[in-house]
PDB file of C-alpha atoms in Angstrom:
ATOM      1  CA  UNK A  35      80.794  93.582  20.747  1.00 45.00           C
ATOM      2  CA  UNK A  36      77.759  91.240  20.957  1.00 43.00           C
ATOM      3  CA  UNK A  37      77.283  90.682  17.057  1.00 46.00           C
ATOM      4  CA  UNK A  38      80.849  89.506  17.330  1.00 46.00           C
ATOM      5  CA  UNK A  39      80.492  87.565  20.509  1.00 42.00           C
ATOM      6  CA  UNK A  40      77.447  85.529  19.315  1.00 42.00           C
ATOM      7  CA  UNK A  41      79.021  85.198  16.109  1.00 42.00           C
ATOM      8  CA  UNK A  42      82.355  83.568  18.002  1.00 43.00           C
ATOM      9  CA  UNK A  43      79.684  81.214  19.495  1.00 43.00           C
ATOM     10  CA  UNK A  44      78.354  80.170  16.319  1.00 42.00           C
ATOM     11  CA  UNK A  45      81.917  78.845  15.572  1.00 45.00           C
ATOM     12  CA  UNK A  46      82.012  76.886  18.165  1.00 46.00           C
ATOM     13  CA  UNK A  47      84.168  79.696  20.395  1.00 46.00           C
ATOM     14  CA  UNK A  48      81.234  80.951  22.565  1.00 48.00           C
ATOM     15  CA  UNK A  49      77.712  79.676  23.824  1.00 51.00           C
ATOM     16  CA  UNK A  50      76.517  76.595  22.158  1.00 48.00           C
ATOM     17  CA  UNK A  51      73.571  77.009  19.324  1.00 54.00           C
ATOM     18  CA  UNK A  52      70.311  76.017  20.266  1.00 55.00           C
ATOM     19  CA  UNK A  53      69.030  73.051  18.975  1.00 52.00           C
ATOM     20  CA  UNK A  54      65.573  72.605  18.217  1.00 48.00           C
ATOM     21  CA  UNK A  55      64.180  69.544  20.181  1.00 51.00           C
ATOM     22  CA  UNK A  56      63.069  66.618  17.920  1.00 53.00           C
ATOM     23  CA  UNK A  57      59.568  66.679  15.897  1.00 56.00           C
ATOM     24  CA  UNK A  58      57.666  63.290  16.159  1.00 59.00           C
ATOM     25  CA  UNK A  59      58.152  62.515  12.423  1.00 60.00           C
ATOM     26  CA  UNK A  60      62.163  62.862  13.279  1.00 68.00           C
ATOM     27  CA  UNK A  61      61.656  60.216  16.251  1.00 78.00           C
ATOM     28  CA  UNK A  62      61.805  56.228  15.681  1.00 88.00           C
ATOM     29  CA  UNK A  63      58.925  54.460  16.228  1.00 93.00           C
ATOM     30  CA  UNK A  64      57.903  53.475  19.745  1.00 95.00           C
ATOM     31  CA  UNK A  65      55.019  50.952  18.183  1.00 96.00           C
ATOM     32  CA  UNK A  66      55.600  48.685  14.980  1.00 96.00           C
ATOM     33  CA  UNK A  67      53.352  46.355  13.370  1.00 97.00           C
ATOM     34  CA  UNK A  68      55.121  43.848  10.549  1.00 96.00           C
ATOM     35  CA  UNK A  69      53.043  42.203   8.601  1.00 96.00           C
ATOM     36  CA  UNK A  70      50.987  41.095  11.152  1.00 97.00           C
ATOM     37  CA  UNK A  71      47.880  38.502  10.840  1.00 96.00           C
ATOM     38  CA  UNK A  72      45.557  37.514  13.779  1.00 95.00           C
ATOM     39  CA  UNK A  73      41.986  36.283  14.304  1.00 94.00           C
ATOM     40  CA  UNK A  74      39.207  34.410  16.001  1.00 94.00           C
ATOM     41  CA  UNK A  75      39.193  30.846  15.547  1.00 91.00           C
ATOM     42  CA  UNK A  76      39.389  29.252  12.199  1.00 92.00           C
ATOM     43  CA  UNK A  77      38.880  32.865  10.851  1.00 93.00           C
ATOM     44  CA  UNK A  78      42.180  35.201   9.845  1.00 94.00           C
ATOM     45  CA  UNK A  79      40.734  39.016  10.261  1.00 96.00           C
ATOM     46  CA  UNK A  80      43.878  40.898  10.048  1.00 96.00           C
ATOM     47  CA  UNK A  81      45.920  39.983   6.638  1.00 95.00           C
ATOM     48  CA  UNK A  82      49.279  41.109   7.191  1.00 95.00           C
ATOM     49  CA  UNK A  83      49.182  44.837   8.395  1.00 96.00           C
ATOM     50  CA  UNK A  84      52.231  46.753   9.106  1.00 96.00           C
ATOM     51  CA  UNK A  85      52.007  50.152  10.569  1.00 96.00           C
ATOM     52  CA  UNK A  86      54.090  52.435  13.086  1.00 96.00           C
ATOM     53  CA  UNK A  87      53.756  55.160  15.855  1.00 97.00           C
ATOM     54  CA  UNK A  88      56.379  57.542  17.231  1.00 96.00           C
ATOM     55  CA  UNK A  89      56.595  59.088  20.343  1.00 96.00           C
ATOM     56  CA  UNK A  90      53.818  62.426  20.575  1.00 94.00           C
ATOM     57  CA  UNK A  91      52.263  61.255  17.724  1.00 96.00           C
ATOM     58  CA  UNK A  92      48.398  61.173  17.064  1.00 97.00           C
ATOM     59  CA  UNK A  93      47.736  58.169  14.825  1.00 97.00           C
ATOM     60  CA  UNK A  94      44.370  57.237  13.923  1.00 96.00           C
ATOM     61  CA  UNK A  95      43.189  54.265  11.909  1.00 95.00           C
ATOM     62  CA  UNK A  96      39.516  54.217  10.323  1.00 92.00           C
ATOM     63  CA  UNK A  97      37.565  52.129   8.142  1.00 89.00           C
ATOM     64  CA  UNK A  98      34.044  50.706   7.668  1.00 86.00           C
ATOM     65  CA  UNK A  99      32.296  48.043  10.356  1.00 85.00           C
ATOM     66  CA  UNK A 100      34.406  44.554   9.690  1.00 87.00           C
ATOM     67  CA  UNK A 101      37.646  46.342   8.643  1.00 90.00           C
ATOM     68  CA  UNK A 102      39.770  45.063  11.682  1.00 93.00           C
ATOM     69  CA  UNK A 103      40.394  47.724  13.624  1.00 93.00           C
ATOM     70  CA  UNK A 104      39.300  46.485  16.854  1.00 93.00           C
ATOM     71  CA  UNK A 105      41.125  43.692  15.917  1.00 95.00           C
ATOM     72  CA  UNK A 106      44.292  45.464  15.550  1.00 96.00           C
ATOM     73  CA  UNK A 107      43.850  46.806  18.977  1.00 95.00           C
ATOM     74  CA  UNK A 108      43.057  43.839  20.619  1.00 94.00           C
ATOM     75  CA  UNK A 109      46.071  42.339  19.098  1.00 96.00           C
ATOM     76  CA  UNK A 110      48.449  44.702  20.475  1.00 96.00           C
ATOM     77  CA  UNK A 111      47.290  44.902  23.732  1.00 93.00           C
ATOM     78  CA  UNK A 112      47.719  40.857  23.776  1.00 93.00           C
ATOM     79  CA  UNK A 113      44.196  39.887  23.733  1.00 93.00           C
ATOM     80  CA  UNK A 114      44.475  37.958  20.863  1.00 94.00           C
ATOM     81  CA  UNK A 115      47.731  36.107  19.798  1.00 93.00           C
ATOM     82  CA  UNK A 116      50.003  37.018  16.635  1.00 95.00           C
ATOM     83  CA  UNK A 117      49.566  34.384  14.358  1.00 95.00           C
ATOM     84  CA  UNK A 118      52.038  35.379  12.221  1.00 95.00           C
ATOM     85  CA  UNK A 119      54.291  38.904  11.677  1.00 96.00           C
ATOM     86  CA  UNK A 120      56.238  41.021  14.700  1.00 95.00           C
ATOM     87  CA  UNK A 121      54.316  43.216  17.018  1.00 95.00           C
ATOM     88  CA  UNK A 122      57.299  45.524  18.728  1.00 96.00           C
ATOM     89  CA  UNK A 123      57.258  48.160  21.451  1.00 95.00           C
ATOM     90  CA  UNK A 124      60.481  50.811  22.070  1.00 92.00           C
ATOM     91  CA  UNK A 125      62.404  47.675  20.036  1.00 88.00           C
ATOM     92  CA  UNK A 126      60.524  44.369  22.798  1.00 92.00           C
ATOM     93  CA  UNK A 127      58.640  41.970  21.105  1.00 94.00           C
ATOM     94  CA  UNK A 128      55.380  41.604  22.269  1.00 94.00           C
ATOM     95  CA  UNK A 129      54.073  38.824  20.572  1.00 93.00           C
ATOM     96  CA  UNK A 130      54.161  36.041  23.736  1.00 90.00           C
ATOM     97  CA  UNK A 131      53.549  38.811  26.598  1.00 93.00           C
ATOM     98  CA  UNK A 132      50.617  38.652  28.271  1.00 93.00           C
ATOM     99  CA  UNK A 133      48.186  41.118  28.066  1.00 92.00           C
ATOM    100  CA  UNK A 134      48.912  42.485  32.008  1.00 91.00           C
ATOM    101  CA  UNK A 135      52.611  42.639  31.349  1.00 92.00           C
ATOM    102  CA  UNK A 136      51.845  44.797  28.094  1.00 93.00           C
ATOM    103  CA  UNK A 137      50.081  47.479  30.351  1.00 92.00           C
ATOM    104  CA  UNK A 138      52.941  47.535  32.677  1.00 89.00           C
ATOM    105  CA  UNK A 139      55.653  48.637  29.577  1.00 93.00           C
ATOM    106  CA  UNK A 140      52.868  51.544  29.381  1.00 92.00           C
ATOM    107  CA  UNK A 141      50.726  50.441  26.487  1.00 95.00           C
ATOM    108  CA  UNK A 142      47.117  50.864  27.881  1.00 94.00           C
ATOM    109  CA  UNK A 143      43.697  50.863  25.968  1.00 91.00           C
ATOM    110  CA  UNK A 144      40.269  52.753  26.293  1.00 90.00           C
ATOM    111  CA  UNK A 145      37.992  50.016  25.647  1.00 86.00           C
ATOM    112  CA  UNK A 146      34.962  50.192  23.155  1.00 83.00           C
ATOM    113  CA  UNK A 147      31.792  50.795  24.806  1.00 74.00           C
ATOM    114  CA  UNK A 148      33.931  52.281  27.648  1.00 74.00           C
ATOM    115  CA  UNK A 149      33.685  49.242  29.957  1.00 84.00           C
ATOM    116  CA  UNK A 150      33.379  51.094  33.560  1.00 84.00           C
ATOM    117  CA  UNK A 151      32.648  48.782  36.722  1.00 82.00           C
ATOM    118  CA  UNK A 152      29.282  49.980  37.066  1.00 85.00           C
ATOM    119  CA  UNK A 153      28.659  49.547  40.482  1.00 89.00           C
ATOM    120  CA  UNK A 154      31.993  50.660  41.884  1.00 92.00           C
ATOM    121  CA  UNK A 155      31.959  54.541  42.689  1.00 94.00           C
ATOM    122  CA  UNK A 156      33.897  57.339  40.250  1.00 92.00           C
ATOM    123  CA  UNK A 157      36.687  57.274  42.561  1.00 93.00           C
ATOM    124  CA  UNK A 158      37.045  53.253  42.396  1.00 92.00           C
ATOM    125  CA  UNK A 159      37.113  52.997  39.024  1.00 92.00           C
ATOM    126  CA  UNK A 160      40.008  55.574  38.636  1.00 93.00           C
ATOM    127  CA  UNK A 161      41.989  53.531  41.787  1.00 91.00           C
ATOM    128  CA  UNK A 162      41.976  50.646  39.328  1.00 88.00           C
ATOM    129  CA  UNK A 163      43.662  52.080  36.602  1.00 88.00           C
ATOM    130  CA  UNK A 164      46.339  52.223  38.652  1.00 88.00           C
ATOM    131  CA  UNK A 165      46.075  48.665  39.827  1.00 85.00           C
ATOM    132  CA  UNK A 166      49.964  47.452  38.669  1.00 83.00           C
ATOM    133  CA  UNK A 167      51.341  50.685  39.666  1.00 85.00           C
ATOM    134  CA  UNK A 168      53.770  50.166  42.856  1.00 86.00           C
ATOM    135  CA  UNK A 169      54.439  54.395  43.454  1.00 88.00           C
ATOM    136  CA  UNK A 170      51.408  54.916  45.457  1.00 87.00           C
ATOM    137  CA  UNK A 171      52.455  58.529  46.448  1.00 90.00           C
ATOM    138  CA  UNK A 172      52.692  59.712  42.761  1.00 91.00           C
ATOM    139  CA  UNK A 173      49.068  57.314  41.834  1.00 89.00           C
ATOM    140  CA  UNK A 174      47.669  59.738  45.086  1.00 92.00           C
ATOM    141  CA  UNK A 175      49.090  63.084  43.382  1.00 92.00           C
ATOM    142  CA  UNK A 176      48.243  61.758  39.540  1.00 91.00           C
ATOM    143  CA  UNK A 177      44.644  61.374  41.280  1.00 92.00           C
ATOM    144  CA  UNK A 178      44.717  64.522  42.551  1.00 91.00           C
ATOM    145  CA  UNK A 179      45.459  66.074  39.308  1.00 89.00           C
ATOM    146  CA  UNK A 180      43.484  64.613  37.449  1.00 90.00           C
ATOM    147  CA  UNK A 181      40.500  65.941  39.902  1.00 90.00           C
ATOM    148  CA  UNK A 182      41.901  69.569  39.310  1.00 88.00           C
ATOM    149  CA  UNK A 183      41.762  68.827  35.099  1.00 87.00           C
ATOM    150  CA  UNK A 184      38.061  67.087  35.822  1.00 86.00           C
ATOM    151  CA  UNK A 185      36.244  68.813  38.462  1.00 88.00           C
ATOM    152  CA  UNK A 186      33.344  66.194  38.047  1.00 86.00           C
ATOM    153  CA  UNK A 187      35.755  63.531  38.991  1.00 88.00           C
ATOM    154  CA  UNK A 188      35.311  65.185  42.540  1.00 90.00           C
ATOM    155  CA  UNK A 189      31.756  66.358  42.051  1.00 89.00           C
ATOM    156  CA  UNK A 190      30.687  62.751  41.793  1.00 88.00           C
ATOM    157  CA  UNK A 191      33.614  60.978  43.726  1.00 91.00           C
ATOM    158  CA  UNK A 192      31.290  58.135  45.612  1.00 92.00           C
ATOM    159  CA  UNK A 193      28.855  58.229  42.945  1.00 92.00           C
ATOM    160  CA  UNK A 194      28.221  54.702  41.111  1.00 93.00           C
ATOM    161  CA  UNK A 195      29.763  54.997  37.702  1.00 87.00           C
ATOM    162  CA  UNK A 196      26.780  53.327  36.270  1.00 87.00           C
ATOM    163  CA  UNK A 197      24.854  56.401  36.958  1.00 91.00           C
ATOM    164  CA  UNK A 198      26.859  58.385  35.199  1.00 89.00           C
ATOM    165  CA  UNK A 199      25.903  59.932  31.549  1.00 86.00           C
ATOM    166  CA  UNK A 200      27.581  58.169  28.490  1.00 83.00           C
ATOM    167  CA  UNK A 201      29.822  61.454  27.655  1.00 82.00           C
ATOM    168  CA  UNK A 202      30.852  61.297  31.864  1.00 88.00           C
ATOM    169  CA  UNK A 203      31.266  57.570  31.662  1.00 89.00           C
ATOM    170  CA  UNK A 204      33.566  58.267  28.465  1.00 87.00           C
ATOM    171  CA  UNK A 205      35.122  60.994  30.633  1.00 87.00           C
ATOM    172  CA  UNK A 206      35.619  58.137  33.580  1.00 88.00           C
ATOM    173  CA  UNK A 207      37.345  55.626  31.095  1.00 91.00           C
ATOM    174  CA  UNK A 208      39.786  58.139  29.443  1.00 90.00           C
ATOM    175  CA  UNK A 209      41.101  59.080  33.137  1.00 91.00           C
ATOM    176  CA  UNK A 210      41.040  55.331  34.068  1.00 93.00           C
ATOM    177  CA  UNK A 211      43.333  54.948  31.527  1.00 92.00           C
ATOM    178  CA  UNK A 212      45.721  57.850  32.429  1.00 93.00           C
ATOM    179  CA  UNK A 213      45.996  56.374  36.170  1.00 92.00           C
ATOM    180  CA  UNK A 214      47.623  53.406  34.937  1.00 90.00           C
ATOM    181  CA  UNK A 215      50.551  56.354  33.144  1.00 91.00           C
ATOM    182  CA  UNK A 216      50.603  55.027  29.669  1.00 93.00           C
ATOM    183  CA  UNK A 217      53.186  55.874  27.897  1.00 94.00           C
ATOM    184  CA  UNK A 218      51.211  55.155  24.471  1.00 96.00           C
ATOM    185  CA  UNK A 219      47.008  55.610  25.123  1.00 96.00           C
ATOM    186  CA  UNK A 220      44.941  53.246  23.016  1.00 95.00           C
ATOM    187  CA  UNK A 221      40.984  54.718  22.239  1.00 94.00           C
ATOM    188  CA  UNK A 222      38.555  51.994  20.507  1.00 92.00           C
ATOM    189  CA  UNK A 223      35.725  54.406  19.376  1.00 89.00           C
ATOM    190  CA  UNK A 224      35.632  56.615  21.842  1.00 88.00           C
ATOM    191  CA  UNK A 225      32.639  58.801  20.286  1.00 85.00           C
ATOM    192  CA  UNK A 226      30.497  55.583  19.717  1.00 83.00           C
ATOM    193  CA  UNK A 227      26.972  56.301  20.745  1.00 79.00           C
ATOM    194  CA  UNK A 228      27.713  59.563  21.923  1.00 79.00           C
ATOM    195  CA  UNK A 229      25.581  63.139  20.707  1.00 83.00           C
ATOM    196  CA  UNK A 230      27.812  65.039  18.657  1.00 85.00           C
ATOM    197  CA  UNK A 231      27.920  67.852  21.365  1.00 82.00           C
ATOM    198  CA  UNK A 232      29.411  65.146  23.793  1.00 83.00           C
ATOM    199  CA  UNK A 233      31.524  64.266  20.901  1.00 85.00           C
ATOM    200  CA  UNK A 234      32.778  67.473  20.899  1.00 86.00           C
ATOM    201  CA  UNK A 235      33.854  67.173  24.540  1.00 84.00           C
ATOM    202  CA  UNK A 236      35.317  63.878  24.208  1.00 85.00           C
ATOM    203  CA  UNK A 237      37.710  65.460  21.565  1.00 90.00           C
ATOM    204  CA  UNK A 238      38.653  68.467  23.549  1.00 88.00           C
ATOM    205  CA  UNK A 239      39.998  66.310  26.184  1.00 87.00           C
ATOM    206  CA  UNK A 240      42.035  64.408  23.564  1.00 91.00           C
ATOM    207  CA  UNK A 241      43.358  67.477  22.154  1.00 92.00           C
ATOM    208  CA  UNK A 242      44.705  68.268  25.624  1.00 90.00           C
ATOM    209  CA  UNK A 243      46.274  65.485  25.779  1.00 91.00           C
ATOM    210  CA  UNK A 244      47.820  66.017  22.270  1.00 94.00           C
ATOM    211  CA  UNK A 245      48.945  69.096  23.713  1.00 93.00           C
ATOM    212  CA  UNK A 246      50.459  67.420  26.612  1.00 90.00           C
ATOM    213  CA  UNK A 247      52.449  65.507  24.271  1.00 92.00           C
ATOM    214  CA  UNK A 248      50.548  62.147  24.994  1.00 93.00           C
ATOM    215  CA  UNK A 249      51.380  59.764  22.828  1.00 96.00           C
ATOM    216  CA  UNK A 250      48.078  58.448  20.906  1.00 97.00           C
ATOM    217  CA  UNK A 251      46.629  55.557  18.542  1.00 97.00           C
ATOM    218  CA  UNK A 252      42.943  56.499  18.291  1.00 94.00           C
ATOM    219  CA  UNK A 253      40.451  53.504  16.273  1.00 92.00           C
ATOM    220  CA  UNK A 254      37.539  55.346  14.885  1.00 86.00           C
ATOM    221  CA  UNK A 255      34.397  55.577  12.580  1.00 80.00           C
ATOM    222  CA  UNK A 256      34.070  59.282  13.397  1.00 83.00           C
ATOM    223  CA  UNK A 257      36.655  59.311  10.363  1.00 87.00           C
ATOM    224  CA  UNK A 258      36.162  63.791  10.710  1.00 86.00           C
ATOM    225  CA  UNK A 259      37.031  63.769  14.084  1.00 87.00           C
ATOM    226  CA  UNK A 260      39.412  61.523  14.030  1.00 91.00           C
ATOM    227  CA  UNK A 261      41.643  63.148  10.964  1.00 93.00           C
ATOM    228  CA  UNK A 262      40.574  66.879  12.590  1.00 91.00           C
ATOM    229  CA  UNK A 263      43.150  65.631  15.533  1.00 94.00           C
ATOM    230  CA  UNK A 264      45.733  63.471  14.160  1.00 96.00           C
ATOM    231  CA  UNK A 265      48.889  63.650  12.891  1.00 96.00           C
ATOM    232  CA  UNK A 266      48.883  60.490  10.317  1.00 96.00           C
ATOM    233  CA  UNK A 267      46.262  57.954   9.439  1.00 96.00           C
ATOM    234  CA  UNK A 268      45.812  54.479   8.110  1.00 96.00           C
ATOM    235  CA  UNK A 269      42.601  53.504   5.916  1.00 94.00           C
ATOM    236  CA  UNK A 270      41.900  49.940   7.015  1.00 92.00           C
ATOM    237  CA  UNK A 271      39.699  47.682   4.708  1.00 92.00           C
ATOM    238  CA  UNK A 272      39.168  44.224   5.116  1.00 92.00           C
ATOM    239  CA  UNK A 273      41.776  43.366   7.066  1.00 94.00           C
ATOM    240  CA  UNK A 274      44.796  45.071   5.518  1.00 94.00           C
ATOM    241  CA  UNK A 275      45.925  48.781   5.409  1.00 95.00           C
ATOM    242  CA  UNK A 276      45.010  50.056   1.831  1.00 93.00           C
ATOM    243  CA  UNK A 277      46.269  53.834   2.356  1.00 92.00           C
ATOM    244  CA  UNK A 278      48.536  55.720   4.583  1.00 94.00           C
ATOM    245  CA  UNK A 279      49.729  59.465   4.810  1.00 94.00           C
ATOM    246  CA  UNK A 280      49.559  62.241   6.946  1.00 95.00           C
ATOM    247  CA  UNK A 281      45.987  63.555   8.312  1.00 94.00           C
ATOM    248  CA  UNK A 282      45.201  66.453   6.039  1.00 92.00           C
ATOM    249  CA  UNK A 283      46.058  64.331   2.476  1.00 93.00           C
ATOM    250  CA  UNK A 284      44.036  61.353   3.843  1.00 92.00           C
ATOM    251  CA  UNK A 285      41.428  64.305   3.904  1.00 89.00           C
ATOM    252  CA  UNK A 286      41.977  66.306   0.846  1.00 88.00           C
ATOM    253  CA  UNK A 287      42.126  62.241  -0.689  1.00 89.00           C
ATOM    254  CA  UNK A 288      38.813  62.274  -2.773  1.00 87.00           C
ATOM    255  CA  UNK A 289      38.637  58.392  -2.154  1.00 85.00           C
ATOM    256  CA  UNK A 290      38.593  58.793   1.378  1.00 86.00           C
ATOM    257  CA  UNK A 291      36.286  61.722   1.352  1.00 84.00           C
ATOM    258  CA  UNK A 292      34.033  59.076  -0.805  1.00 81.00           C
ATOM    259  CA  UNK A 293      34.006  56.357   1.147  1.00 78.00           C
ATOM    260  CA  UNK A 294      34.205  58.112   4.928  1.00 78.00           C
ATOM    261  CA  UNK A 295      33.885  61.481   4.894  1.00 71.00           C
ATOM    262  CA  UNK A 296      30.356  61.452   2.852  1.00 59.00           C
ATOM    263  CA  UNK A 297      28.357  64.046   0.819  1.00 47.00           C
ATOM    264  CA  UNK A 298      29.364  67.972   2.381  1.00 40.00           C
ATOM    265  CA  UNK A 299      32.519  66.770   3.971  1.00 38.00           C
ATOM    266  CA  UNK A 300      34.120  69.873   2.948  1.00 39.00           C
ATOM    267  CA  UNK A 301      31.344  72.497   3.965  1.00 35.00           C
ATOM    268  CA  UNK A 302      31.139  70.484   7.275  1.00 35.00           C
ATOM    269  CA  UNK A 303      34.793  70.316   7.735  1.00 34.00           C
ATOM    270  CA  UNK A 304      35.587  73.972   7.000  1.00 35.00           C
TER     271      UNK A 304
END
């Protein structure tokens, strides 16, 4: 009686199948970059890039010092004006908004060199993250939560962030960030000048939020780390995106493993 009855739903008779929920790779992009070119001054840094991130993803673009990554990230947040190309978010052009409208559609960035207000305590600098929200109740329980994920976000509640360790200060800007409830989280090196044990740290709370299902773009140097956690990856050189693929080829890719993995890569990645 209950092969036949789940066999009657099958048909269309019974209880409807279950349908997997969508994998990121099935889901339209949320973030597209065509053939995009912007720059300081007189001086045209990114060439035309084009590149795309769908929702849950983990997308990380490397390259060497000068390849325009910061760039890219600075153009998308609306720091720096699109000279030519179409920067696009959940189908809205971004290319005239300004850079505190972008936040509020939910695209927010993790600054290089972590940028905390030095002098302003722990819990100040988390407050401001959520400076354009207008839901106070939910920014008080989002606080709240985020004190129960990172107990040292209570431990040092009133302390000045200045005082704070580089891996805490990381810590600080990461959870900055999440007050202000991006929808896609931006990270410009976030392991610069860190020791690799802090690194480590720093990671672990980005694969949490992987886990979450946060949706990521991650800029980095740290080209192991970086293709350890992502899904897909660009290679970025002088201005322009030179290689593209999912996060284990770029790192099985013996160019790549050349040119920013270095000697050992696969002893010290295995």
């Amino acid at each position: 009686m209950e092969g036949g009855s789940e066999e009657r739903g099958s048909r269309g008779t019974g209880v409807s199948p279950v349908i997997p929920p969508p994998t990121p790779s099935s889901r339209p992009p949320m973030l597209t970059l065509k053939s995009v070119q912007a720059g300081y001054g007189p001086l045209t840094v990114l060439k035309g890039i084009s590149l795309h991130v769908r929702p849950g993803e983990v997308v990380t673009l490397i390259g060497g010092n000068g390849a325009g990554k910061s760039t890219t990230l600075r153009t998308i947040c609306g720091l720096l004006p699109v000279r030519r190309g179409v920067l696009e978010f959940d189908g809205q052009e971004l290319n005239r908004l300004s850079p505190e409208r972008i936040v509020s559609l939910g695209l927010v960035l993790v600054p290089e060199g972590r940028r905390v207000f030095s002098s302003l305590s722990v819990t100040a600098n988390l407050e401001l993250g959520s400076y354009h929200r207008t839901d106070k109740a939910q920014v008080r329980r989002d606080l709240e939560d985020l004190r129960e994920r990172f107990p040292l976000l209570r431990e040092r509640a009133a302390q000045p962030a200045g005082t704070l360790s580089g891996g805490e200060q990381q810590m600080l800007a990461i959870c900055r960030a999440l007050m202000a409830k991006p929808r896609l989280l931006m990270l410009d090196e976030p392991s610069m000048g860190l020791a690799p044990r802090i690194v480590r740290q720093v990671y672990g709370i980005l694969s949490d939020l992987k886990a979450r299902g946060t949706t990521l773009l991650l800029i980095e140097q740290n080209a192991r780390a970086a293709l350890k956690l992502a899904d897909r990856g660009y290679v970025m050189e002088t201005g322009r995106i030179i290689l593209d693929g999912a996060a284990a080829e770029l790192r099985d890719d013996p160019e790549v493993q050349r040119a920013y993995l270095g000697k050992g890569y696969r002893e010290v990645w295995e």
